[in-house]
Coordinates of C-alpha atoms and ligand atoms in Angstrom, one line a residue:
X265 CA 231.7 240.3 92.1
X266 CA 233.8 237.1 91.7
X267 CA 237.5 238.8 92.1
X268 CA 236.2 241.3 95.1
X269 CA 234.9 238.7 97.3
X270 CA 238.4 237.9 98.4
X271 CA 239.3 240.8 99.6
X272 CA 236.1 241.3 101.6
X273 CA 237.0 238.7 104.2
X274 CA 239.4 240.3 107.0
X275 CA 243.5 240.3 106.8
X276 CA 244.4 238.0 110.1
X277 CA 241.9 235.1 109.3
X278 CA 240.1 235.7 112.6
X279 CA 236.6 234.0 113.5
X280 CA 237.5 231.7 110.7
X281 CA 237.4 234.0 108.0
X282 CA 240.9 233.0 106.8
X283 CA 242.0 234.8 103.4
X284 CA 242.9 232.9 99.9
X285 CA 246.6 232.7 100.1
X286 CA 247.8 235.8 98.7
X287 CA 250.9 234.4 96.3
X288 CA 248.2 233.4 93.5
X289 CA 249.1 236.3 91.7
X290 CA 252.5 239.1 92.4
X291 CA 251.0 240.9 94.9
X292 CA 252.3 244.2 94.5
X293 CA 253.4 246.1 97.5
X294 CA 250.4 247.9 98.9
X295 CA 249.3 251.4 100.0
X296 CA 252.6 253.3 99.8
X297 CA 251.0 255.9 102.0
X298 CA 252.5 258.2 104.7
X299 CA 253.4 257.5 108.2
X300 CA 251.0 258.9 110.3
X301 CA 251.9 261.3 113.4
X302 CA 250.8 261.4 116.8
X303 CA 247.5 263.9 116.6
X304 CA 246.3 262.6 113.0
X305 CA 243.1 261.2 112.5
X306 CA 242.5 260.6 116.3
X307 CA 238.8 259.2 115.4
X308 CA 240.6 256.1 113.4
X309 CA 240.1 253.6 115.7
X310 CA 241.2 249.7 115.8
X311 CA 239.1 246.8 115.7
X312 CA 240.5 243.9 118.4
X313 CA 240.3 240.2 119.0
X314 CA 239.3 240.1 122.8
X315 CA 241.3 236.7 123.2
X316 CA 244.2 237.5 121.2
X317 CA 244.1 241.4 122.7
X318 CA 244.5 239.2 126.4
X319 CA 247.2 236.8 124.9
X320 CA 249.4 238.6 122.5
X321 CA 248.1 242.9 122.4
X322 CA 246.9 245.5 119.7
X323 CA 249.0 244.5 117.3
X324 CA 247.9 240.3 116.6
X325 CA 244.4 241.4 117.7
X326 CA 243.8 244.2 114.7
X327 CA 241.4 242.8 112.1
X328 CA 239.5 246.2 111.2
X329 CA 239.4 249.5 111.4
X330 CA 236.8 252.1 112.2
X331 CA 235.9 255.4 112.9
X332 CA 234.4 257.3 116.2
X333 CA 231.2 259.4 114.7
X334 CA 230.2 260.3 117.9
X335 CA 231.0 259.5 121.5
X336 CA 229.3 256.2 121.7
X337 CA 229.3 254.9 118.2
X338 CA 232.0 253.4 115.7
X339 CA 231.3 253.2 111.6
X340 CA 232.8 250.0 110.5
X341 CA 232.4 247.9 107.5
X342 CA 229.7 245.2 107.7
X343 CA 232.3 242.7 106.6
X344 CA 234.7 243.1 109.5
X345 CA 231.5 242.1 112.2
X346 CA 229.8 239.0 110.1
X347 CA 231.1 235.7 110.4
X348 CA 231.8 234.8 106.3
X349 CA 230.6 230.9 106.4
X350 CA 227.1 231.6 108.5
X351 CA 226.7 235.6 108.1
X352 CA 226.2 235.6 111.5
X353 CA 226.5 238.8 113.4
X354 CA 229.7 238.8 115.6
X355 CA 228.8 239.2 119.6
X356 CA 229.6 242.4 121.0
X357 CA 232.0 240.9 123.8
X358 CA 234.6 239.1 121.1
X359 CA 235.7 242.7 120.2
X360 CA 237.1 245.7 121.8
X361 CA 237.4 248.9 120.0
X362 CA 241.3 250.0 120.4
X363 CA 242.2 254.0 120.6
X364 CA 245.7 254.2 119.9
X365 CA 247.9 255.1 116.8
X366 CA 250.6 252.9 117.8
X367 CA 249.2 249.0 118.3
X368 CA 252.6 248.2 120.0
X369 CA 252.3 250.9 122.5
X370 CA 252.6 249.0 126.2
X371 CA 249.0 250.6 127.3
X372 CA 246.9 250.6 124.5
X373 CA 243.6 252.0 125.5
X374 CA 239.9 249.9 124.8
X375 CA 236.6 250.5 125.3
X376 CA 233.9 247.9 125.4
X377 CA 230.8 247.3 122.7
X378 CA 227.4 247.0 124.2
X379 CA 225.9 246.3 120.6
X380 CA 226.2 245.7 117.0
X381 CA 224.2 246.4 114.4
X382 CA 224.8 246.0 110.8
X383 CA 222.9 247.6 107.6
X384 CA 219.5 245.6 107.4
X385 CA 220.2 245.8 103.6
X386 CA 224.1 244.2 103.4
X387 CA 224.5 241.7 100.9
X388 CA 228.0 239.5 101.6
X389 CA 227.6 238.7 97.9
X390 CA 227.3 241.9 96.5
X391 CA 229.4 243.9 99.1
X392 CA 226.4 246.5 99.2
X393 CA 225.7 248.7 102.1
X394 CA 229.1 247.2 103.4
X395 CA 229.1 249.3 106.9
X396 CA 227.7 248.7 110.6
X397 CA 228.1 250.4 113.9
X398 CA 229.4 249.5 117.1
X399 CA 227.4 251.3 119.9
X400 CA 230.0 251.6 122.5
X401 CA 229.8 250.5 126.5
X402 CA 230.9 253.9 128.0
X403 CA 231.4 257.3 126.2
X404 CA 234.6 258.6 124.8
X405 CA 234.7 261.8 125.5
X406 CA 238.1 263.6 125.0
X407 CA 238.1 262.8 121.2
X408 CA 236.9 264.7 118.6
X409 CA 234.7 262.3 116.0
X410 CA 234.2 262.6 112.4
X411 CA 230.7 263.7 111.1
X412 CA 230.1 261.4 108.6
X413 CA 228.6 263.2 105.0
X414 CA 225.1 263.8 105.0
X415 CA 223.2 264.0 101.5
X416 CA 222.9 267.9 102.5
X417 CA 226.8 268.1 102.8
X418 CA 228.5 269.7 99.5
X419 CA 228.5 267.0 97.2
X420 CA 232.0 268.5 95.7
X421 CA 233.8 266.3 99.0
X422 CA 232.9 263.0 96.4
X423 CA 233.3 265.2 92.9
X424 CA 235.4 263.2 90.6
X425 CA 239.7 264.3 91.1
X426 CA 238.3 265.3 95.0
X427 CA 241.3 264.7 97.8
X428 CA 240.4 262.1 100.4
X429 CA 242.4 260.3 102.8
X430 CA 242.1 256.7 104.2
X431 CA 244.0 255.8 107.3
X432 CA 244.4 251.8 108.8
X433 CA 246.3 249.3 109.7
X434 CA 246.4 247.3 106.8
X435 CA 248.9 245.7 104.8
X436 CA 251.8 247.0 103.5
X437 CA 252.7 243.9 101.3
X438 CA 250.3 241.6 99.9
X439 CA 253.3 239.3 98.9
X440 CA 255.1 239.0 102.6
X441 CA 251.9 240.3 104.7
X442 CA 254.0 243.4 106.6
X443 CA 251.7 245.0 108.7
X444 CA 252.8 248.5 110.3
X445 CA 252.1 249.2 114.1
X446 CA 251.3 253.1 113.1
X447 CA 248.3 253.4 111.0
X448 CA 249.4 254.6 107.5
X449 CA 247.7 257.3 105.7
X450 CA 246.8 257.5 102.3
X451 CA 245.9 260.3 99.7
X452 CA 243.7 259.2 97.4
X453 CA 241.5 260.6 94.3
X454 CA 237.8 260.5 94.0
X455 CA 237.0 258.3 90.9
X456 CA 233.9 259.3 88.7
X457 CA 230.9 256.8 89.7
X458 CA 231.3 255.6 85.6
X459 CA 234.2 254.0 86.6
X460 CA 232.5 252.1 89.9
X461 CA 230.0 250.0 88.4
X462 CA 229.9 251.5 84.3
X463 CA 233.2 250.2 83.6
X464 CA 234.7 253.4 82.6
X465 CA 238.4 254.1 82.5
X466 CA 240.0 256.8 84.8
X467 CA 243.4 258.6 84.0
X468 CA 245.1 260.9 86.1
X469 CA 249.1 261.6 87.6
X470 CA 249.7 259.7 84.3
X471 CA 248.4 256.3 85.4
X472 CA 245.4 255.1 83.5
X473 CA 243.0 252.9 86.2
X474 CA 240.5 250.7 85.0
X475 CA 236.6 250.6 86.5
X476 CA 234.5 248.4 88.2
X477 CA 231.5 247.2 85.7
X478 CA 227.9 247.2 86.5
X479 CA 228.7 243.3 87.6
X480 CA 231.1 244.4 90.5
X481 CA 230.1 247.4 91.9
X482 CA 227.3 250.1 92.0
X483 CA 227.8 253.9 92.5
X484 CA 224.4 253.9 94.5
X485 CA 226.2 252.5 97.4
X486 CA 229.7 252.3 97.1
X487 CA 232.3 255.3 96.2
X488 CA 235.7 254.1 94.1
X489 CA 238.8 255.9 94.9
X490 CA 243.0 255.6 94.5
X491 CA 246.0 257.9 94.8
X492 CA 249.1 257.7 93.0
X493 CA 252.3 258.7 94.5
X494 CA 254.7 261.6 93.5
X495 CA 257.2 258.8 92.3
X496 CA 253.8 256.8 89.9
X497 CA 253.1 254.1 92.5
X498 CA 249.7 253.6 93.3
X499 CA 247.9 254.4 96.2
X500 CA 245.4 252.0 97.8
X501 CA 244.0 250.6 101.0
X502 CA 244.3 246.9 101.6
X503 CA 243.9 243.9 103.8
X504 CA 242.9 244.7 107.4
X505 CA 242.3 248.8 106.7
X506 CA 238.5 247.4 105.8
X507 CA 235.9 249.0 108.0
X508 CA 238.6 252.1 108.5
X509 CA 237.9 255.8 106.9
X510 CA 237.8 257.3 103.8
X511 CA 238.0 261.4 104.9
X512 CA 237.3 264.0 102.9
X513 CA 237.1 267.9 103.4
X514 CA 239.3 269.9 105.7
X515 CA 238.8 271.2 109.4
X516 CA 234.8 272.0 110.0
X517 CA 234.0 270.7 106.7
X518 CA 235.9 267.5 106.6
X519 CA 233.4 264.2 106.8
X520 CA 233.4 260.4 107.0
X521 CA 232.5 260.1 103.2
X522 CA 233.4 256.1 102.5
X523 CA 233.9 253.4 105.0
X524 CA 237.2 250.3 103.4
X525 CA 234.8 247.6 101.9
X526 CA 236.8 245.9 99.0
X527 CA 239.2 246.0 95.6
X528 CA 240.6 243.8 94.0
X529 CA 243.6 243.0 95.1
X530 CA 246.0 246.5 96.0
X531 CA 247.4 249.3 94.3
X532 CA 247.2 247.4 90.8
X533 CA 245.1 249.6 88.4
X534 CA 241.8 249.1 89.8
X535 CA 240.7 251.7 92.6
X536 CA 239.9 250.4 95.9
X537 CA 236.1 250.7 96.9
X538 CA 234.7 252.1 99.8
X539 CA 230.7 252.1 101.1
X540 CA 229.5 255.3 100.2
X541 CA 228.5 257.1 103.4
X542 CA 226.3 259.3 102.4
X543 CA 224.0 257.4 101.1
X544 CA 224.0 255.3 104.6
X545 CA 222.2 258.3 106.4
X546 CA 219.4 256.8 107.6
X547 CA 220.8 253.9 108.7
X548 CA 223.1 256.2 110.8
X549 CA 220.8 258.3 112.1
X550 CA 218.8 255.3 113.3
X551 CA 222.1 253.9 114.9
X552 CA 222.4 257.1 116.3
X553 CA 226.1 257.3 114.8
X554 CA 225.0 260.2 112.3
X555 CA 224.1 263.5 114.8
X556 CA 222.3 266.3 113.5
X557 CA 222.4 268.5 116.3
X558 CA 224.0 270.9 118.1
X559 CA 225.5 270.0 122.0
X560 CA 223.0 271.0 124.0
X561 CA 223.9 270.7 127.1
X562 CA 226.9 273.1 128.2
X563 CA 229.9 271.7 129.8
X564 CA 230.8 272.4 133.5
X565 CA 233.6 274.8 134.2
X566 CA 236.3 275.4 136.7
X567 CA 238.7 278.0 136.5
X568 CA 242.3 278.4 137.3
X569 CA 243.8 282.2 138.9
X570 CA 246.5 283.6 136.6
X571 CA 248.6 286.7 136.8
X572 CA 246.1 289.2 134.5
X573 CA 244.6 285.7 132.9
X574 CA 242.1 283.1 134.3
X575 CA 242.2 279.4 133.0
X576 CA 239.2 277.6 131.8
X577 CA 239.0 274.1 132.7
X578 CA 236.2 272.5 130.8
X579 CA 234.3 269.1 131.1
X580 CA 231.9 268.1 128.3
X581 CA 228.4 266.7 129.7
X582 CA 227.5 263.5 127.1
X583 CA 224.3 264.7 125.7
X584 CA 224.7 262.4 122.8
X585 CA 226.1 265.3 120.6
X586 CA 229.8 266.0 118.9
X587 CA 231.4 268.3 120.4
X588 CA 234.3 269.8 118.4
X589 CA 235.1 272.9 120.8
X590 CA 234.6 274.7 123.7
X591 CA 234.1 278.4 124.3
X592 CA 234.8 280.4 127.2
X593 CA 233.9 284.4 127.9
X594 CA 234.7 286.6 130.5
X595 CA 232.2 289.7 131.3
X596 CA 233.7 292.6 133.3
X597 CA 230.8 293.1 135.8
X598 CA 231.8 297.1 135.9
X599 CA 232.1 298.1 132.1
X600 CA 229.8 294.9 130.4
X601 CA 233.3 294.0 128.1
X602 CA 233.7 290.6 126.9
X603 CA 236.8 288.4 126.9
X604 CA 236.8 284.8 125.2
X605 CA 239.1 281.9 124.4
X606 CA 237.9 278.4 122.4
X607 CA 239.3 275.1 123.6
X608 CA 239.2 271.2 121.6
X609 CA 238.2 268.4 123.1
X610 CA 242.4 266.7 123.7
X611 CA 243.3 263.2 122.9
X612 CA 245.5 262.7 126.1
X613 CA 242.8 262.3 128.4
X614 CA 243.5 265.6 130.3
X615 CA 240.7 268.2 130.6
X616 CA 240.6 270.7 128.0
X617 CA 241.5 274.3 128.8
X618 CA 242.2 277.7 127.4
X619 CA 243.4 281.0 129.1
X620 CA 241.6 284.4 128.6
X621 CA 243.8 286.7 128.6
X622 CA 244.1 290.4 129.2
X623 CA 242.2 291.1 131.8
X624 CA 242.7 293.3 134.8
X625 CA 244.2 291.8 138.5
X626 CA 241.6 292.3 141.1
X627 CA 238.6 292.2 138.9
X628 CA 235.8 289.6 139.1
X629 CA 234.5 288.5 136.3
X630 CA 232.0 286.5 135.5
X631 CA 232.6 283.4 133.0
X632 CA 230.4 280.4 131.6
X633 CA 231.3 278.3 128.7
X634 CA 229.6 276.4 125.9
X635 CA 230.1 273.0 124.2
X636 CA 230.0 273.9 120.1
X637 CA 229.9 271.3 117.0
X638 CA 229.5 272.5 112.8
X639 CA 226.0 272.9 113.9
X640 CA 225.8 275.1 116.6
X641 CA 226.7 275.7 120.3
X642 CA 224.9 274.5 123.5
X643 CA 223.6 277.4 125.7
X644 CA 225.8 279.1 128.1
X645 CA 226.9 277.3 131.7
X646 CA 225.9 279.3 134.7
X647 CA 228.8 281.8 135.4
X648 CA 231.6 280.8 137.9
X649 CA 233.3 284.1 139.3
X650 CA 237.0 284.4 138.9
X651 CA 239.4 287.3 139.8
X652 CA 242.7 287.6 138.1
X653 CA 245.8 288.2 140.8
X654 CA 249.3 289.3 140.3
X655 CA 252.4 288.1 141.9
X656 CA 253.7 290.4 144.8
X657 CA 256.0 293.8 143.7
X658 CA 259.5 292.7 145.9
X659 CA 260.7 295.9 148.2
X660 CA 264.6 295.0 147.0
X661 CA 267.8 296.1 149.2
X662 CA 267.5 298.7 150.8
X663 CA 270.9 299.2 152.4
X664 CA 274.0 296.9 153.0
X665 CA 274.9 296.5 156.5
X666 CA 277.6 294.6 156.1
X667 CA 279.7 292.1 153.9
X668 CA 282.7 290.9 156.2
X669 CA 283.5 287.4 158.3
X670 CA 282.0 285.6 155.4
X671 CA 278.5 287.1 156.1
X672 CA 276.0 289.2 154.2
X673 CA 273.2 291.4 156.3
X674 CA 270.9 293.8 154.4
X675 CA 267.9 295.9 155.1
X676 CA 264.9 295.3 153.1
X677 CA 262.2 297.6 151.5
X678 CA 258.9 296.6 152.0
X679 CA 257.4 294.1 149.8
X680 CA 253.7 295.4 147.6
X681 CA 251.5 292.2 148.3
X682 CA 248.9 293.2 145.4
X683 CA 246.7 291.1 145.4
X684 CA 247.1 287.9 147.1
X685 CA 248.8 287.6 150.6
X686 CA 252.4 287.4 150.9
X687 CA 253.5 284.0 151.8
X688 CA 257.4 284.3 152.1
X689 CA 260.0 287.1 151.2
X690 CA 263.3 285.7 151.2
X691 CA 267.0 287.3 150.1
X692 CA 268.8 285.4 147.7
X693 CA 272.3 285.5 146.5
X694 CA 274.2 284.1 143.7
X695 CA 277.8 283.4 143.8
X696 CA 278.9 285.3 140.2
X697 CA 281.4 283.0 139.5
X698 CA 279.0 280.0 139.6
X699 CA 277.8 278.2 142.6
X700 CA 274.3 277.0 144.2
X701 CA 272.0 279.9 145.4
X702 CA 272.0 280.9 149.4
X703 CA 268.6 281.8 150.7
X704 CA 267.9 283.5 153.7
X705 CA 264.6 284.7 155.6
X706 CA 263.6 288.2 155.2
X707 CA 262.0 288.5 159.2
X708 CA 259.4 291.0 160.1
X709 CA 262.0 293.7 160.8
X710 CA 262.8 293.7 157.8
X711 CA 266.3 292.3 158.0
X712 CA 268.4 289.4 156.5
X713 CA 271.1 287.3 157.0
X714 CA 273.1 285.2 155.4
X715 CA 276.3 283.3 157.0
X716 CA 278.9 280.9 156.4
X717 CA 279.6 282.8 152.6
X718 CA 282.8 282.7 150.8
X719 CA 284.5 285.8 149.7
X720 CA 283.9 286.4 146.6
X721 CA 281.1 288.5 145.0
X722 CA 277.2 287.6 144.8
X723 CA 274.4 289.0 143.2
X724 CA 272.0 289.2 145.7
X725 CA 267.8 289.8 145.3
X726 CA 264.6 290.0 147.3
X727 CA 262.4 287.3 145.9
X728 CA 258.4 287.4 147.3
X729 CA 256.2 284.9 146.5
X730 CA 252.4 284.3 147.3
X731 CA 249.4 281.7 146.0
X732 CA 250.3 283.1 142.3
X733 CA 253.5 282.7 142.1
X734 CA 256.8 284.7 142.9
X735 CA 258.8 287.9 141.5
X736 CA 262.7 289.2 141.8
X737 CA 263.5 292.3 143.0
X738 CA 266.4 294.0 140.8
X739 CA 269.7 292.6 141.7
X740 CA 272.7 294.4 143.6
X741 CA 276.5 293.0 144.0
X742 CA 277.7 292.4 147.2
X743 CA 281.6 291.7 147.9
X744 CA 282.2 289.3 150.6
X745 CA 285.1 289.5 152.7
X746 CA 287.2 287.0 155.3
Ligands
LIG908 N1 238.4 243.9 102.4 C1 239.6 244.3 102.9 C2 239.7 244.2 104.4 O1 239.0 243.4 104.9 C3 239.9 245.7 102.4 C4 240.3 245.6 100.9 C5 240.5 247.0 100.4 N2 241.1 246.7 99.1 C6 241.5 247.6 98.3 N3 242.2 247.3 97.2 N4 241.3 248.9 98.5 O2 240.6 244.6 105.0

């Protein structure tokens, strides 16, 4: 694998794996994937230089990618955690894994590695079983991982022409090394395994790629893929997306299938090659980055009182599972109906929530909630009682008393509470040719007033208000004289 070896050491030359100077050959210009949005691929992580992190951030500290499998662990490529020269592992404190999109975003986010361990079978020579994991120092738990494929998974997510997607932080342009500070995405095409380690040809989108022969690479363990843009360029990872993922399937079906090992070169007509992840199960399950089992623990609950709604708060116990959503169900004690709502585990580091709506004010229901991955859901939490309120009904004007010497009094109808205590009833009057609101005290008589007005017209409301929130009474115009 005399031409692949060079791309298997990492982009920045870190730990002393420096790269063979790139202008050997015209470089093309690399990847020509999409920019990626905030929300995409949120389990792409970045693999960071601890010294240079400290010294000069994200961005001159990214050497690798990865990918979060579960809440603890990160898939990388062998390659990006072995020193070249010795083979030696790296130690978990030189790194820090990096959750961001953006590596020049003032606060970028890390979490600590407690281990590495890397396939017992990786061969630096060979590339083969290119991939390791990072067990992680504390939990991540407000992002979604990728499963990576099992054997058991539908095989047509590596079928030859299958869509995939790799995401990093790689280079943009071999010849002037342009590295972007938002991961790119790009589409790529599932080669046939011929054409990673038999040497076959592969043509499609008009753009004939050669293969890999028996010499370079081996289908066993490695998966060969490229794109090739609407406009004929090609589409490839490169330098410093190594380690990063190669996604396949959509939604509940969509898997880690190939980890960013090596190519040679980028985008020329070669694909790019990627450890094939399903045939790295065992090593994964071992690592405890592959989990084939449902959450079973369910996630505590709080809830929030809406008008006719009650908000879910949950928070996801680590049981060493995925969790991918959350489900919530109300039971109406009375007639034994059920009301749900699902909720994702967010990115942003705020609980996740969902509303149930529907239901009736003054009714306690009973609600638990359950943590759910593609594999099942965790039991149900014990139920937390919530009754739905609604704002007060406001009593409105009742009768004008007077509207001269710049002053408004009014007589009040009696305010509904429903069902939460009123905590203020208050007139308020709008100037209707523009002008700040005037607020005035509704008492316990029943009575309001409002001084120092100018003459012109208002449109003046009873507004009550309690724990849920307020409500306006409908309006009436009042003309204010000298
Ligand atoms: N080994 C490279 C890295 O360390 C990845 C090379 C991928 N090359 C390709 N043509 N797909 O970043």
């Amino acid at each position: 694998m005399a031409a692949g070896l060079l791309a298997a050491s990492t982009n920045t030359g870190l730990f002393g794996a420096a790269l063979a100077a790139p202008q050997e050959t015209s470089w093309p210009r690399v990847v020509n994937g999409d920019d990626s949005a905030p929300g995409d691929m949120p389990f792409l992580v970045a693999l960071l230089d601890v010294y240079d992190f400290e010294d000069d951030g994200a961005y001159s500290a990214q050497f690798c990618g990865g990918a979060l499998t579960t809440t603890t662990t990160v898939v990388t490529a062998a390659h990006c955690v072995v020193k070249v020269k010795s083979g030696a592992v790296f130690r978990p404190d030189k790194l820090v894994v990096g959750l961001t999109r953006n590596l020049d975003s003032p606060n970028v986010r890390t979490v600590g590695i407690s281990a590495i361990t890397v396939h017992p079978n990786y061969d630096s020579d060979t590339s083969a079983f290119d991939i390791a994991v990072l067990t992680l120092a504390e939990p991540v738990m407000d992002i979604t991982p990728i499963l990576p494929m099992r054997p058991v998974d539908q095989q047509s997510l590596v079928a030859v022409g299958a869509p995939a997607k790799v995401a990093g932080w790689g280079n943009l342009s071999a010849a002037d090394e342009s590295y972007p500070t938002a991961f790119k995405i790009g589409r790529v095409t599932i080669f046939p395994n011929e054409s990673c380690g038999s040497g076959a040809d592969f043509s499609f989108a008009g753009v004939t790629f050669a293969g890999f022969g028996s010499r370079d690479a081996s289908a066993d363990t490695m998966l060969c893929a490229a794109g090739v843009s609407s406009s004929g360029k090609i589409i490839d990872s490169c330098q410093g997306d190594s380690g990063g993922p190669l996604v396949g399937g959509y939604d509940s079906a969509m898997r880690l299938i190939g980890i960013v090992s090596w190519g040679e070169e980028c985008a020329i007509t070669l694909p790019g090659v990627y450890t094939r992840v399903a045939a790295m199960s065992d090593f994964l399950i071992a690592t405890n980055a592959l989990v084939t089992f449902a959450p079973t623990i369910p996630p505590t609950i709080d809830l929030t009182v809406v008008n006719t709604a009650l908000r879910v708060n949950f928070t996801a116990t680590d049981d060493g599972s995925v969790v991918s959503s959350f489900t919530a169900n109300a039971t109406d004690p009375t007639t034994g109906q059920v009301f749900g709502c699902t909720a994702q585990p967010r990115i942003d580091l705020q609980l996740p929530f969902c509303t149930i709506g529907g239901l009736a004010n003054g009714t306690a229901y009973a609600v638990s909630g359950a943590s759910g991955n593609s594999l099942g859901t965790s039991p149900a939490s014990a139920a937390v009682v919530g009754t739905p309120l609604g704002v007060p009904t406001p009593g409105g004007i009742r009768k004008v008393w007077s509207s001269d010497k710049r002053m408004i009094a009014v007589a009040v109808k009696q305010s509904r509470a429903n069902d939460a205590p009123i905590s203020r009833v208050a007139l308020r009057c709008l100037p209707i040719a523009g002008g700040p609101p005037k607020f005035a005290p509704v008492g316990q008589d029943r009575w309001a007033f409002l001084r120092g007005l100018r003459p012109t017209s208002y449109s003046c409301a009873i507004i009550a208000t309690n724990a849920l929130g307020s409500a306006v009474s409908a309006p009436k115009v009042i003309r204010v004289t000298r």
